[in-house]
Every structure is written in C-alpha cells, then in structure tokens.
C-alpha cells in the first residue's frame, strides 16, 4: 500500500455550549448535522430571474488541438509505486507531459479521476499543478463507495496536475488525451459538437444486458469521420448486478486497465461522460459490473482528413465555479430550467463539471444550449433524495449561453475548465420557467390542532403549500400516547406519524407535546427532529405551547418547554429548526381559544391554518396568502407573522 494515500487534515470544530436540553442523542444529532449543515439552505426568497449572468473565467492557455492517448493509467495510490508524488497530506501531484509517449508542452488533458475506499463524505478537486486550489470539485465522496468522474483539466507549467481530497481516500488518475497549442488553423484534433445522438440502448436493442466481464463494440456513426481521433460520449449504466467498473478503448486495439465509471451493484443508474480514443472500427465499451448500457454521442474529435479551421480548438481556463444555486438562488425546481449566461463570444461549447446536490428525489439534469429545444438525453443523474452526483458535460453554447433542466428539484453546481472555439448557435426560444412547486408540508398535532382538521372550511385557509394534516387527540411526541376521551382510542405518536407518512416531505410542523408535560423534552425534541430530517424535511417548524388557562403545573411545563425550544433554535446544529411563536400570536386573535387556553374555536381553527400559510409564504419569499384585514392589499413578500405585532382579522378575511 502506498504511503501517498491522501489524508485530509481534520478540521477542528469549536465546542458547542452545552445546555440541559442536550441529551446524548442531541449531541449525536448536532455532530451529524454539523457535517452537513453547509448544504442545508433555508427556504429563502426566490430570485426574480432564471438567468444567472456570469463573467467568463480567465483564460489559462492558448487554443489547443487534441491528441488521443491510450487510455492509460498514470497514477494509483494503492500501488507501491503510485506514479505520483505527495504535495501534502491531502494532495498528490501527477506528471502528465513526457510520460508514456505523451508530448511535452501540453496545455490540458482529458482525465478520469477515481476515488476508492474513501473513509467519509467529502470531495476531490483537480487543478493545474503549482497553482492556487480553486473552489471547484470533480468528485463527491461517500464513505466506502468507489466513484469516478472525467474532465478536461488545464495542466500546470511543469506538465503536471494536482489532485486534492478533503477526506482520506485512494486516488487513481487515467488519461485518454491531451491538448497541445495550435499554430493556426488545424485539421486533426478539433472538437465537433453534435445534437446528442443515441448510439446504444441495450434495454431496447443491441443484444440485451451485458454480463459481468462482457463488452460491446460500437461502429462510428455516419456523422463521425472514419479517421476521427476520439468521441465524446455519455455512458449510462442501468441495473448493474455487481459492483465493478466500465472502461472504453479503440475497437480492435485491445483493452485497457483505465476506467471511467464505477457502478456499486445496487442497480441504480450511473452516468459518465468521457472522451474515448477510437479506431476506424469504432469504440469498445467493457464492464466488470454488467447490466444495461446506454451510450449517447455528444461530439467527436477530427482526424487529418478534416478541412483546416480555427473552430473546435480547446481553450483552457482557470477552473472556476460559475453557478452554485445554494448561494445563487433559486435552485432548479421540478420541471424548471436555469440559464447561465457566460460572456464567451467565441465559444461553440463549454467544458464543465455539472453536479447535482441536495436532490429532491431520483431524477436527472440536462445541459443544453439556452433558447433551443430541450434534448431527450440527460447530462447527470441522481438516484436518491439528497444525492450529490457530478458528471463531465461538454455543452454546446447559444447566444444566450447554456441552460440546465431538472425533471426533479435539485441544487446545481457548474464548474468551467475551458471551452471549444466556434460560433454559438441562435437562441430563438424564450427563457423557460423555473416556478417553484408547492412544498409538501406534514403538520403533526394533537387535540390543539384537531379543530383545523374538523371545522368545515378551515383547511381551505392553508394556501400556497400542499398540507398533509395529521391531528389526533391525546397524542404524545415519542412515548405511548394516552387514551382519548373523544375518540376512545390511543393514537400513534408524533414520531410514528412522521415515520409512517408515505413519501418525502419538504417540511414538518410540530404542534404536539401538550400531553408530555415534564417528560425529558430534550430527548423528545431530538427524536422528533431526527425523524423529520430522515423523512427529508429541510425545514422543521415547531410551534410554542400556549401558556395560560391551564393549571399552574401545566403552564410551568409549557413555559419550560418553550424556553428550551427558543434556546435550541439558536444552536448551529439546529439551523433547520424554526420556532413559531404561536403562544404570543394566538393571544392577539379575537376569540381564537376556549377558556382552557389551548383548544381552538371555529375562528381559531381558521386563524391557525392562516398562520401556517403566512409562515410558509414568509419562508419561501412569496406574497401573503390573504390580507391582514378584509379588502387590504397583500404583503409581498409576506413578513414573519410573529414579528408584525398583529394577527389576521379572521372575521373580515374569512367571514368567520
């Protein structure tokens, strides 16, 4: 085993101030949350436009022509002689130029980076050797899972590249081609973009699924010249029965130990775009994992018979993140499209790494020229909710830039490493929409919520989101619920209500705990928050308990729990928990509660439903669902209802 295996420095996290509410379970949830909190983005106002303007990344080299290589494996930190040198505990340097017959003076290389046996969640960045490490990434890592991704990466002045991993992992570097400075118009080595064309889909034809260890040879399609030097293809694995890898090489020229994709044996779709050298007989796709294979052509590299031209030459740029919807909001919503306007007037295609992250569910993103018809192919695929998956995407550009369509909601990262010269295509179509779909909100409560469920018309005051209302008298948070004297049964707990709700939810609202009194509220809180997060909730809204009208003992329990709620909301580990000050708000209402101080009248049922609507309109930056008083204008965006000092006039707004 090589001593060059990358080991990221452990970041030290400042100690949290502990409180009585933080049980051991709380501490574990805080620790887990701190590992992922950077990816948790609160529901925030939408940007009004769906086009992100971005300046062009700085050019890092002259226009260059492509030369096929191998494929060759140049570095593998699992080997005693790894083909690399350690720069530091987290970075290896891999010499490209001058090795294995590769030319010197190269400006960039087409590489595949594979991480194997990572010990935790993290990322990998590849960049020109000796330069400042950029904020871009080429891989997203999960503990114990092998993953690979390809890219066209600028090379440092000494002909090498650096590979950085922020967690301990072995790294493999394969190369399929290099780029060398052009002297003018060139024949061979120019990129020709095509409308994505399907070359193979074994699900429908092509001889059926491949067995592990099988391979399939694809002839060059008619639009590719017989002397083409390489093709750019997007390869998707579907239903791979065992963990393994995919490789590709020129047909008839023998195999290679280089690989470009690592299915994990789960059968989930995996996609990888890669540049593959070809022969006149085409290319061969080989797999040790088996399963169905889909191959889409996205472009090809010319051979010596091509006419000389300055189009299709690669211009390396400083690796630059040009879009991150976690900060450059909005995200790409279900069925929506974000456009990216890059100021590169002489670019016919851009070379990017596109990463899906915080996906709503299994789905895909398609990159294509802005203002043109959406193609039927995909660029990167997510297999689960909250997946993080990168893929190389060589995307034709249009006058308006590039566009990114998501069939399911997701955040999106786009990193640029260069572009191919030429003329952008026209953008005749209008900017597509990126409208936010209604959030699916699970509202869990006890008898204090039941009036919203049972009062006719009250559910209609919940507007702007898709409510899943679950209210049961005598419900408790985690411990066995009590026997209701109205339904004459023991309901399930709030924990059970959350965990058994079908499908994913975007948010969870908690309005129960009145029957728990002085139970260990810290433990109850942690358990409910953990269940809501496991259900996919990105926001947890917990209503404070109504004080007054009950016994002194009950009020004391509610006061203590309210104080704990407010303290926890300030902890960094609970940034996804919002405390809704229902206790203060409902006392502003006109005859909203019965004399017991906690159960709702008819008017109070409408007031609570309206309160939910205002809270989510506020969190999502939408207009208020209704005016504060009948006939008044709508606030846009809707303010936090707790900060207004008033409550909605239910009598004039809803006629109750």
XYZ file of C-alpha atoms in Angstrom:
656
model
C 0.000 0.000 0.000
C 1.442 3.350 -0.975
C 2.160 5.903 1.723
C 0.867 8.556 -0.685
C -2.775 7.741 0.063
C -4.346 11.153 0.636
C -5.278 12.043 4.172
C -7.183 15.299 4.585
C -6.379 17.429 7.585
C -9.056 17.173 10.246
C -10.892 20.475 10.614
C -11.396 21.444 14.231
C -14.913 22.451 15.140
C -15.349 24.817 18.054
C -17.061 23.275 21.045
C -20.770 23.975 21.376
C -22.138 25.432 24.553
C -23.987 22.581 26.224
C -27.351 23.024 27.887
C -29.627 20.895 29.969
C -31.769 20.192 26.932
C -28.930 18.490 25.030
C -29.143 14.781 25.784
C -26.613 12.304 24.328
C -28.982 11.879 21.386
C -28.981 15.636 20.913
C -25.199 15.697 20.884
C -25.073 12.997 18.213
C -27.583 14.828 16.043
C -25.607 18.065 16.394
C -22.436 16.242 15.339
C -24.134 14.701 12.338
C -25.759 17.979 11.399
C -22.509 19.918 11.529
C -21.166 17.585 8.852
C -23.979 18.520 6.503
C -25.247 21.912 7.667
C -23.294 23.716 4.963
C -25.517 22.006 2.435
C -28.735 22.881 4.268
C -30.170 26.011 2.704
C -33.220 27.559 4.367
C -36.280 28.245 2.281
C -35.436 31.755 1.129
C -36.938 34.234 -1.319
C -36.739 33.345 -4.977
C -34.699 35.470 -7.339
C -36.959 37.124 -9.894
C -34.934 35.971 -12.910
C -33.976 32.495 -14.090
C -30.826 33.627 -15.902
C -27.551 33.802 -13.995
C -25.159 36.298 -15.506
C -21.536 35.294 -15.103
C -18.281 36.727 -16.372
C -16.039 34.470 -18.418
C -13.388 32.510 -16.494
C -9.803 33.678 -17.025
C -8.025 32.010 -19.950
C -5.188 29.747 -18.788
C -3.604 28.784 -22.117
C -3.640 29.182 -25.887
C -6.105 27.461 -28.236
C -5.059 23.811 -28.469
C -5.613 20.698 -30.581
C -6.412 17.224 -29.238
C -4.194 14.143 -29.447
C -5.538 10.732 -28.326
C -3.718 8.836 -25.581
C -4.139 5.226 -24.555
C -6.306 5.139 -22.449
C -3.506 4.988 -19.876
C -3.383 4.713 -16.100
C -0.798 7.200 -14.846
C -1.314 7.171 -11.076
C -2.763 4.800 -8.475
C -2.091 5.457 -4.793
C -2.925 1.841 -3.934
C 0.314 0.760 -5.623
C 3.764 0.800 -4.003
C 4.978 2.914 -6.930
C 1.990 5.182 -7.330
C 3.082 7.274 -10.324
C 2.666 10.412 -8.231
C 4.303 12.490 -5.536
C 2.820 13.770 -2.307
C 2.497 17.546 -2.148
C 0.997 17.415 1.330
C -1.212 15.097 3.394
C -4.214 15.867 1.179
C -2.727 16.404 -2.293
C -0.875 14.334 -4.874
C 0.897 15.633 -7.983
C 0.722 13.628 -11.206
C 3.114 14.296 -14.065
C 1.331 14.085 -17.430
C 3.672 15.610 -20.034
C 6.589 13.482 -21.145
C 5.268 10.177 -19.731
C 4.320 7.091 -21.724
C 4.966 8.839 -25.026
C 2.832 11.882 -24.146
C 4.104 15.107 -25.691
C 5.680 17.900 -23.701
C 4.299 21.421 -23.784
C 0.691 20.303 -23.353
C -1.918 22.778 -22.125
C -4.627 20.383 -20.844
C -5.503 16.716 -20.526
C -8.653 14.606 -20.717
C -8.532 12.630 -17.492
C -10.666 10.409 -15.297
C -10.224 10.687 -11.540
C -11.347 7.720 -9.419
C -11.576 7.735 -5.643
C -11.652 4.341 -3.988
C -12.208 3.410 -0.337
C -12.909 6.933 0.972
C -13.351 7.000 4.739
C -16.023 9.708 4.796
C -18.103 12.266 2.951
C -16.087 14.803 1.002
C -14.891 15.949 -2.406
C -11.952 15.875 -4.808
C -10.525 18.841 -6.736
C -8.142 18.580 -9.704
C -6.270 21.628 -10.994
C -3.021 22.790 -12.653
C -0.025 21.798 -10.550
C 1.507 24.579 -8.522
C -1.463 26.950 -8.767
C -3.901 28.033 -6.091
C -6.512 25.348 -5.453
C -9.883 26.565 -6.781
C -13.288 26.098 -5.122
C -14.323 23.659 -7.856
C -14.683 19.879 -7.495
C -14.644 16.879 -9.807
C -15.861 14.188 -7.374
C -18.239 13.942 -4.438
C -17.334 11.187 -1.978
C -19.293 8.882 0.300
C -17.664 6.617 2.853
C -16.652 3.261 1.357
C -18.048 3.985 -2.095
C -15.831 3.981 -5.194
C -16.661 6.798 -7.600
C -15.185 8.238 -10.787
C -15.625 11.279 -12.997
C -13.911 12.642 -16.081
C -12.866 16.128 -17.056
C -10.676 18.218 -19.323
C -8.230 19.849 -16.942
C -5.652 22.596 -17.587
C -2.084 21.429 -16.913
C 0.478 23.325 -14.852
C 3.569 24.917 -16.360
C 5.621 21.826 -15.484
C 3.197 19.487 -17.282
C 1.529 18.146 -14.136
C -1.762 18.382 -12.295
C -2.591 18.340 -8.598
C -5.371 16.229 -7.071
C -6.725 17.227 -3.660
C -9.110 15.218 -1.449
C -10.552 16.629 1.763
C -11.041 13.137 3.233
C -8.787 10.094 3.385
C -9.076 8.124 0.117
C -7.045 6.342 -2.540
C -6.878 8.114 -5.897
C -6.473 6.858 -9.461
C -5.689 9.056 -12.475
C -6.309 7.829 -16.038
C -5.740 9.839 -19.215
C -7.394 9.487 -22.643
C -5.986 12.510 -24.456
C -4.006 15.722 -24.259
C -4.161 19.180 -25.833
C -1.205 20.985 -27.378
C -1.046 24.604 -28.510
C -2.268 25.133 -32.075
C -0.210 27.079 -34.582
C -3.202 28.376 -36.571
C -5.934 26.596 -38.465
C -5.790 22.876 -37.725
C -7.099 19.692 -39.339
C -6.869 16.970 -36.673
C -7.771 17.437 -33.030
C -10.724 19.831 -33.327
C -13.965 19.205 -31.452
C -17.196 18.936 -33.439
C -20.320 19.220 -31.293
C -23.422 17.298 -32.375
C -27.003 17.146 -31.232
C -26.900 14.333 -28.648
C -27.459 11.091 -30.550
C -28.174 7.686 -29.009
C -25.688 5.073 -30.238
C -26.752 2.178 -27.999
C -29.517 1.265 -25.572
C -29.369 -2.397 -24.619
C -32.775 -2.123 -22.948
C -34.413 -1.761 -26.355
C -31.888 -3.358 -28.703
C -28.230 -4.089 -29.013
C -28.272 -7.657 -27.742
C -29.686 -7.125 -24.249
C -27.932 -6.574 -20.953
C -24.214 -7.242 -20.655
C -22.927 -9.924 -18.321
C -20.134 -9.004 -15.890
C -16.903 -9.103 -17.882
C -18.723 -8.570 -21.189
C -18.054 -5.862 -23.781
C -19.819 -4.268 -26.745
C -18.240 -2.680 -29.837
C -19.978 0.290 -31.466
C -19.178 1.346 -35.037
C -18.663 5.006 -35.739
C -21.964 6.668 -36.666
C -22.343 8.317 -40.066
C -21.825 11.866 -38.731
C -18.346 10.933 -37.429
C -15.477 10.879 -39.946
C -13.758 7.484 -40.401
C -10.421 8.942 -39.286
C -11.808 10.640 -36.169
C -9.352 10.511 -33.299
C -11.872 10.322 -30.434
C -15.528 10.686 -29.486
C -17.185 12.343 -26.514
C -19.900 10.023 -25.211
C -22.215 9.905 -22.237
C -22.428 6.328 -20.925
C -25.194 5.281 -18.516
C -25.215 2.040 -16.538
C -28.653 0.712 -15.547
C -29.291 -2.331 -13.366
C -25.675 -3.374 -12.842
C -25.945 -6.560 -10.717
C -22.500 -6.363 -9.108
C -20.043 -3.642 -8.137
C -17.376 -3.019 -10.745
C -16.227 -0.577 -13.371
C -16.583 0.475 -17.015
C -13.755 1.066 -19.457
C -13.666 2.174 -23.094
C -10.988 1.957 -25.777
C -10.490 1.978 -29.566
C -12.169 -1.017 -31.178
C -9.760 -3.764 -32.231
C -6.792 -2.352 -30.352
C -7.062 -4.328 -27.111
C -8.282 -3.425 -23.653
C -7.005 -1.067 -21.009
C -6.797 -1.004 -17.222
C -8.122 2.565 -17.286
C -11.761 3.051 -16.222
C -14.298 5.882 -16.161
C -17.332 4.734 -14.113
C -17.913 2.584 -11.008
C -21.414 1.111 -10.538
C -21.932 -0.031 -6.963
C -24.045 -3.126 -7.691
C -27.283 -1.556 -6.436
C -28.714 -1.385 -9.954
C -29.201 2.392 -9.670
C -28.442 4.355 -12.849
C -24.925 5.782 -13.093
C -23.801 8.102 -15.881
C -20.403 9.324 -17.012
C -19.328 11.481 -19.927
C -15.871 10.664 -21.229
C -13.600 11.301 -24.207
C -12.621 7.954 -25.752
C -9.964 7.444 -28.457
C -11.413 5.498 -31.414
C -10.243 3.472 -34.392
C -11.915 3.296 -37.821
C -13.775 0.261 -36.413
C -15.286 2.390 -33.639
C -15.050 2.046 -29.880
C -15.480 -0.771 -27.393
C -17.308 -0.453 -24.070
C -16.327 -3.075 -21.469
C -17.753 -3.675 -17.996
C -16.968 -5.853 -15.000
C -20.312 -4.973 -13.394
C -22.672 -5.952 -16.218
C -26.199 -4.632 -16.708
C -27.814 -2.486 -19.365
C -25.792 0.220 -21.096
C -26.882 3.430 -22.813
C -24.400 5.369 -24.958
C -25.109 8.881 -26.283
C -22.774 10.719 -28.642
C -22.227 14.405 -27.789
C -19.305 15.198 -30.106
C -16.142 13.961 -31.804
C -12.550 14.995 -32.472
C -11.388 15.401 -36.051
C -8.682 13.438 -37.873
C -6.169 14.521 -40.541
C -8.736 14.429 -43.380
C -10.757 17.296 -41.875
C -10.500 20.702 -43.556
C -8.273 23.181 -41.714
C -10.128 25.537 -39.401
C -9.801 27.521 -36.219
C -13.092 26.150 -34.884
C -13.159 23.377 -32.309
C -9.844 24.200 -30.614
C -9.778 23.882 -26.842
C -9.053 26.973 -24.766
C -8.187 26.050 -21.154
C -9.424 28.389 -18.445
C -8.715 28.736 -14.766
C -11.082 26.193 -13.120
C -13.988 28.383 -11.990
C -17.326 27.771 -10.275
C -19.806 29.810 -12.315
C -23.050 28.607 -10.722
C -23.934 27.356 -7.247
C -27.676 27.526 -6.648
C -27.133 27.057 -2.917
C -25.987 30.682 -2.950
C -27.030 31.867 -6.443
C -30.686 31.078 -5.884
C -33.165 29.872 -6.938
C -32.394 26.175 -7.205
C -33.677 24.321 -10.263
C -37.210 23.330 -9.320
C -39.093 20.267 -10.543
C -39.612 20.670 -14.291
C -37.772 24.009 -14.237
C -34.763 25.422 -16.057
C -31.925 27.763 -15.049
C -29.974 29.549 -17.750
C -26.327 30.533 -17.406
C -25.129 33.466 -19.488
C -21.352 33.220 -19.903
C -19.637 36.056 -21.745
C -17.566 33.898 -24.151
C -18.468 35.119 -27.651
C -16.133 32.708 -29.471
C -17.226 29.537 -27.636
C -19.148 26.848 -29.535
C -19.155 24.551 -26.485
C -18.089 24.839 -22.863
C -16.400 22.137 -20.829
C -17.916 21.864 -17.373
C -18.341 19.645 -14.387
C -22.049 19.656 -13.512
C -23.005 18.458 -10.018
C -26.468 17.632 -8.734
C -26.662 18.141 -4.965
C -29.480 18.083 -2.406
C -31.741 16.453 -4.982
C -35.423 16.179 -4.066
C -35.574 12.603 -5.358
C -34.210 10.385 -8.115
C -34.074 12.353 -11.356
C -31.807 13.985 -13.909
C -30.450 17.277 -15.214
C -29.981 18.049 -18.902
C -27.486 20.693 -20.049
C -28.182 22.208 -23.477
C -27.833 25.458 -25.484
C -30.034 28.172 -23.982
C -33.049 29.128 -26.054
C -33.131 25.887 -28.065
C -35.269 22.761 -27.900
C -34.736 20.541 -24.847
C -32.996 17.318 -25.951
C -34.218 13.901 -24.841
C -30.893 12.917 -23.252
C -29.618 13.610 -19.731
C -26.304 15.006 -18.501
C -26.217 13.828 -14.869
C -28.486 11.526 -12.854
C -29.440 11.427 -9.162
C -30.614 8.113 -7.702
C -31.985 9.200 -4.303
C -33.107 12.222 -2.342
C -30.177 14.388 -1.189
C -27.849 12.758 -3.699
C -24.621 14.504 -4.796
C -23.507 13.371 -8.252
C -21.063 15.080 -10.661
C -20.508 14.483 -14.361
C -18.452 15.959 -17.162
C -20.691 17.930 -19.525
C -19.424 19.287 -22.841
C -22.327 21.532 -23.757
C -22.964 23.441 -26.960
C -23.425 27.138 -26.299
C -26.002 29.528 -27.683
C -26.115 33.278 -27.945
C -27.864 33.302 -24.570
C -25.451 30.778 -23.014
C -26.334 27.351 -21.636
C -29.442 26.005 -19.890
C -29.983 23.344 -17.217
C -33.301 21.498 -16.960
C -34.214 19.329 -13.942
C -37.032 16.802 -14.066
C -36.964 16.814 -10.234
C -35.907 19.646 -7.968
C -32.217 19.971 -7.159
C -29.416 22.346 -6.337
C -26.836 22.608 -9.079
C -23.112 23.381 -9.292
C -21.416 24.238 -12.596
C -17.603 24.412 -12.803
C -15.906 25.528 -16.038
C -12.441 24.325 -17.096
C -12.388 25.538 -20.702
C -14.229 25.877 -23.982
C -14.064 24.898 -27.638
C -13.830 27.735 -30.145
C -16.555 28.484 -32.658
C -19.793 30.353 -33.068
C -22.630 29.964 -30.559
C -25.958 28.847 -32.010
C -29.017 31.109 -32.045
C -31.418 31.294 -29.069
C -34.838 31.618 -30.746
C -36.946 30.299 -27.842
C -37.975 32.322 -24.744
C -36.437 31.766 -21.324
C -38.129 28.683 -19.785
C -39.894 28.951 -16.453
C -38.462 27.855 -13.138
C -41.579 28.080 -10.986
C -41.446 26.691 -7.507
C -43.927 23.838 -6.945
C -45.929 23.846 -3.715
C -43.994 22.483 -0.747
C -45.323 19.250 0.768
C -45.732 20.047 4.461
C -46.549 17.437 7.118
C -48.405 19.023 10.045
C -48.451 16.783 13.119
C -50.522 17.709 16.152
C -52.808 16.656 18.966
C -56.211 17.948 20.055
C -54.890 21.531 19.914
C -54.643 21.096 16.126
C -57.710 18.919 15.673
C -60.067 21.850 15.058
C -58.257 22.641 11.795
C -58.989 19.094 10.710
C -62.636 19.003 11.756
C -64.001 22.575 11.392
C -65.575 22.825 7.901
C -63.702 25.265 5.699
C -60.692 25.689 7.991
C -58.339 23.526 5.872
C -59.056 25.897 2.968
C -57.124 28.617 4.787
C -53.935 26.607 4.285
C -52.787 28.103 0.977
C -49.605 28.126 -1.077
C -48.398 24.700 0.033
C -49.546 21.091 -0.048
C -50.564 20.206 3.533
C -50.580 16.699 4.959
C -52.626 17.181 8.139
C -52.303 14.582 10.901
C -54.090 15.619 14.135
C -55.041 13.107 16.836
C -56.402 13.860 20.340
C -54.208 12.663 23.237
C -51.126 12.287 21.014
C -47.684 12.376 22.590
C -44.353 13.076 20.951
C -42.480 9.772 21.422
C -43.785 7.858 24.419
C -47.032 5.867 24.155
C -49.979 8.226 23.710
C -52.863 8.473 26.164
C -56.427 7.229 25.755
C -58.564 9.912 24.153
C -61.923 10.597 25.787
C -63.302 11.794 22.451
C -62.129 9.082 20.046
C -61.850 6.359 22.754
C -58.584 5.051 21.401
C -54.841 5.522 21.834
C -53.403 7.299 18.757
C -49.951 6.798 17.337
C -47.170 9.113 18.484
C -45.817 12.123 16.603
C -42.676 10.091 15.890
C -44.762 7.300 14.365
C -46.889 9.778 12.425
C -43.754 11.236 10.825
C -42.004 7.964 10.060
C -45.082 6.284 8.560
C -46.167 9.173 6.315
C -45.779 7.939 2.722
C -43.096 9.556 0.580
C -40.891 12.550 1.236
C -41.899 15.861 2.750
C -40.299 19.277 2.343
C -41.147 20.479 5.836
C -42.616 19.236 9.114
C -44.723 21.321 11.501
C -44.969 20.161 15.125
C -47.949 21.198 17.255
C -47.977 18.485 19.861
C -46.334 17.833 23.216
C -49.111 19.214 25.409
C -49.627 15.686 26.768
C -45.939 15.138 27.521
C -45.676 17.681 30.341
C -42.407 17.229 32.264
C -41.060 14.298 30.249
C -37.442 14.570 29.061
C -38.122 17.269 26.498
C -34.534 17.271 25.192
C -34.771 13.605 24.243
C -38.241 14.080 22.739
C -37.093 17.076 20.720
C -34.041 15.270 19.342
C -36.053 12.219 18.368
C -38.691 14.240 16.506
C -36.106 16.390 14.723
C -34.180 13.275 13.656
C -37.356 11.657 12.307
C -38.280 14.810 10.367
C -34.826 15.019 8.812
C -34.932 11.341 7.884
C -38.253 11.991 6.134
C -36.457 14.589 4.001
C -37.673 17.768 5.691
C -35.419 20.728 5.061
C -37.434 22.887 7.465
C -38.906 21.945 10.849
C -41.337 24.490 12.277
C -42.150 23.879 15.947
C -44.978 25.861 17.499
C -44.549 27.186 21.018
C -47.036 25.949 23.600
C -49.956 28.155 24.622
C -49.498 29.407 28.156
C -52.448 30.448 30.331
C -55.825 28.877 31.002
C -54.361 25.618 32.275
C -53.270 24.574 35.749
C -50.183 26.157 37.249
C -48.368 22.837 36.863
C -49.236 22.555 33.163
C -48.302 26.153 32.481
C -44.969 25.588 34.199
C -44.244 22.632 31.874
C -45.195 24.667 28.803
C -43.062 27.611 29.916
C -40.017 25.387 30.418
C -40.508 23.648 27.070
C -40.942 26.981 25.295
C -37.729 28.271 26.852
C -35.886 25.132 25.723
C -37.293 25.463 22.210
C -36.044 29.017 21.856
C -32.574 28.135 23.148
C -32.169 25.170 20.830
C -33.168 27.209 17.786
C -30.075 29.346 18.353
C -27.687 26.366 18.201
C -25.754 25.890 14.954
C -26.717 22.211 14.870
C -30.400 23.130 14.573
C -30.324 25.705 11.803
C -33.170 23.882 10.071
C -35.497 24.280 13.095
C -37.701 27.366 13.259
C -39.653 28.252 16.386
C -43.080 29.721 15.572
C -44.314 31.896 18.437
C -47.864 30.561 18.432
C -48.309 31.320 22.141
C -47.925 35.064 21.528
C -49.680 35.107 18.151
C -52.898 33.341 19.158
C -53.386 35.725 22.092
C -53.616 38.584 19.573
C -56.552 36.880 17.882
C -60.194 37.678 18.510
C -61.780 34.775 20.403
C -59.438 32.108 18.996
C -59.193 29.770 22.011
C -61.575 28.306 24.546
C -61.205 29.190 28.236
C -58.717 26.320 28.667
C -56.256 28.469 26.695
C -55.085 25.780 24.276
C -58.012 24.382 22.244
C -59.338 26.317 19.253
C -62.689 27.845 18.495
C -64.014 27.902 14.925
C -62.350 31.258 14.396
C -59.144 29.967 15.963
C -59.072 26.996 13.561
C -59.072 29.438 10.649
C -56.509 31.586 12.445
C -54.107 28.657 12.894
C -54.494 27.494 9.282
C -53.900 31.074 8.115
C -50.851 31.247 10.423
C -49.322 28.187 8.752
C -49.888 29.776 5.339
C -48.224 33.030 6.367
C -45.247 31.204 7.870
C -44.501 29.261 4.679
C -45.157 32.265 2.460
C -42.580 34.085 4.589
C -40.038 31.241 4.473
C -40.388 30.905 0.694
C -40.466 34.623 -0.102
C -43.992 34.586 -1.546
C -46.814 37.097 -1.095
C -49.053 36.573 1.914
C -51.900 34.131 1.147
C -54.513 36.627 2.370
C -54.636 40.247 3.564
C -54.380 41.003 7.268
C -57.832 42.559 7.147
C -60.587 42.161 4.578
C -60.013 44.211 1.422
C -56.439 45.235 2.307
C -53.577 44.632 -0.169
C -51.360 41.553 0.129
C -47.906 41.975 1.622
C -45.239 40.890 -0.863
C -43.085 39.266 0.359
C -45.008 38.042 3.351
C -43.402 39.087 6.655
C -42.794 36.736 9.535
C -46.211 36.751 11.219
C -44.554 36.654 14.642
C -42.865 39.991 14.012
C -45.879 42.009 12.910
C -47.391 42.624 16.321
C -50.851 41.823 14.918
C -52.879 38.772 13.959
C -55.062 38.273 10.910
C -58.618 39.570 11.300
C -60.308 36.227 10.665
C -63.803 37.742 10.872
C -63.229 40.151 7.956
C -60.856 37.981 5.902
C -62.712 34.658 6.036
C -66.151 35.709 7.241
C -65.959 33.504 10.350
